[in-house]
XYZ file of C-alpha atoms in Angstrom:
114
model
C 63.076 -110.726 -20.615
C 63.496 -113.732 -22.837
C 64.510 -117.137 -21.470
C 68.152 -117.909 -22.259
C 67.236 -120.817 -24.536
C 64.777 -118.767 -26.606
C 65.752 -118.640 -30.277
C 65.424 -114.845 -30.309
C 67.490 -114.286 -27.159
C 70.723 -112.316 -27.601
C 73.696 -114.554 -28.304
C 77.426 -113.986 -28.307
C 80.085 -116.319 -29.679
C 83.172 -115.998 -27.473
C 85.397 -116.758 -30.462
C 84.268 -113.448 -31.993
C 85.198 -110.730 -29.492
C 84.554 -107.941 -32.010
C 80.846 -108.801 -31.812
C 80.613 -108.266 -28.047
C 79.561 -104.589 -28.352
C 76.707 -105.709 -30.636
C 75.638 -108.253 -27.994
C 75.416 -105.478 -25.412
C 73.551 -103.250 -27.857
C 70.915 -105.944 -28.415
C 70.601 -106.438 -24.660
C 70.107 -102.733 -24.123
C 67.250 -102.703 -26.653
C 65.652 -105.520 -24.665
C 66.198 -103.661 -21.385
C 64.410 -100.639 -22.821
C 61.547 -102.752 -24.213
C 61.111 -104.552 -20.901
C 61.471 -101.438 -18.747
C 64.564 -102.694 -16.928
C 66.491 -99.809 -15.404
C 68.105 -101.396 -12.347
C 71.891 -101.731 -12.768
C 72.141 -105.056 -10.944
C 69.305 -106.590 -12.973
C 70.993 -105.511 -16.206
C 74.268 -107.125 -15.144
C 72.524 -110.361 -14.180
C 70.613 -110.552 -17.465
C 73.742 -109.801 -19.493
C 75.471 -112.784 -17.881
C 72.429 -115.028 -18.369
C 72.774 -115.291 -22.163
C 76.443 -116.349 -22.352
C 78.182 -119.628 -21.543
C 78.601 -120.728 -17.943
C 82.372 -120.103 -17.993
C 81.955 -116.643 -19.479
C 79.227 -115.756 -16.990
C 81.435 -116.916 -14.131
C 84.214 -114.597 -15.329
C 81.876 -111.634 -15.779
C 80.194 -112.156 -12.409
C 83.597 -112.325 -10.746
C 84.548 -108.795 -11.749
C 84.666 -106.292 -8.864
C 82.290 -104.065 -10.855
C 79.573 -106.731 -10.755
C 78.607 -106.971 -7.115
C 77.730 -104.441 -4.496
C 81.296 -103.200 -4.421
C 81.540 -99.480 -4.056
C 83.354 -96.858 -6.051
C 83.983 -93.345 -4.798
C 82.806 -90.587 -7.098
C 82.565 -86.932 -6.078
C 83.408 -88.038 -2.522
C 80.190 -90.088 -2.369
C 80.272 -93.888 -2.409
C 77.950 -95.714 -4.800
C 77.719 -99.211 -6.324
C 79.238 -99.715 -9.747
C 76.783 -99.051 -12.561
C 75.909 -101.356 -15.424
C 77.922 -99.110 -17.768
C 81.027 -99.320 -15.550
C 80.679 -103.105 -15.416
C 80.185 -103.311 -19.185
C 83.416 -101.346 -19.742
C 85.236 -103.811 -17.459
C 83.793 -106.751 -19.434
C 84.824 -105.234 -22.775
C 88.383 -104.792 -21.470
C 88.614 -108.563 -20.996
C 88.423 -109.135 -24.755
C 91.076 -107.658 -27.046
C 89.372 -106.571 -30.236
C 86.039 -105.794 -28.574
C 86.939 -102.140 -28.078
C 85.921 -99.981 -31.045
C 89.068 -97.873 -30.685
C 91.180 -100.814 -31.866
C 89.382 -101.198 -35.188
C 91.077 -100.302 -38.423
C 89.733 -98.680 -41.563
C 90.720 -98.605 -45.206
C 92.955 -95.580 -44.658
C 94.966 -97.503 -42.061
C 95.437 -100.359 -44.535
C 96.542 -98.012 -47.322
C 99.116 -96.356 -45.041
C 100.450 -99.756 -44.001
C 100.781 -100.907 -47.616
C 102.478 -97.648 -48.635
C 104.947 -97.896 -45.740
C 105.713 -101.508 -46.587
C 106.323 -100.986 -50.296
C 107.930 -97.526 -50.275
């Protein structure tokens, strides 16, 4: 994996929450290139490339550590994907389901002026 100060390392600007999914996508390309499959390693690397305050928030989520979730009556640690979902929920606008398209805008304009 790249050092956090490398110019080609993934970056995310906290003032642009919509870009957070792209940050994770870039990380996941790196994970694949570097052969990283371990959930805990992925979580640690994801927090390495953001600001200290952001990393502290992400690392404080219950889904980060060795906390256990019960699935199919069998306990297991939270996965990277479960943690990523929890991180995305922290940032309104980062979830793709909240994005609008041109059709939404046209309906809004029509409702406003009709």
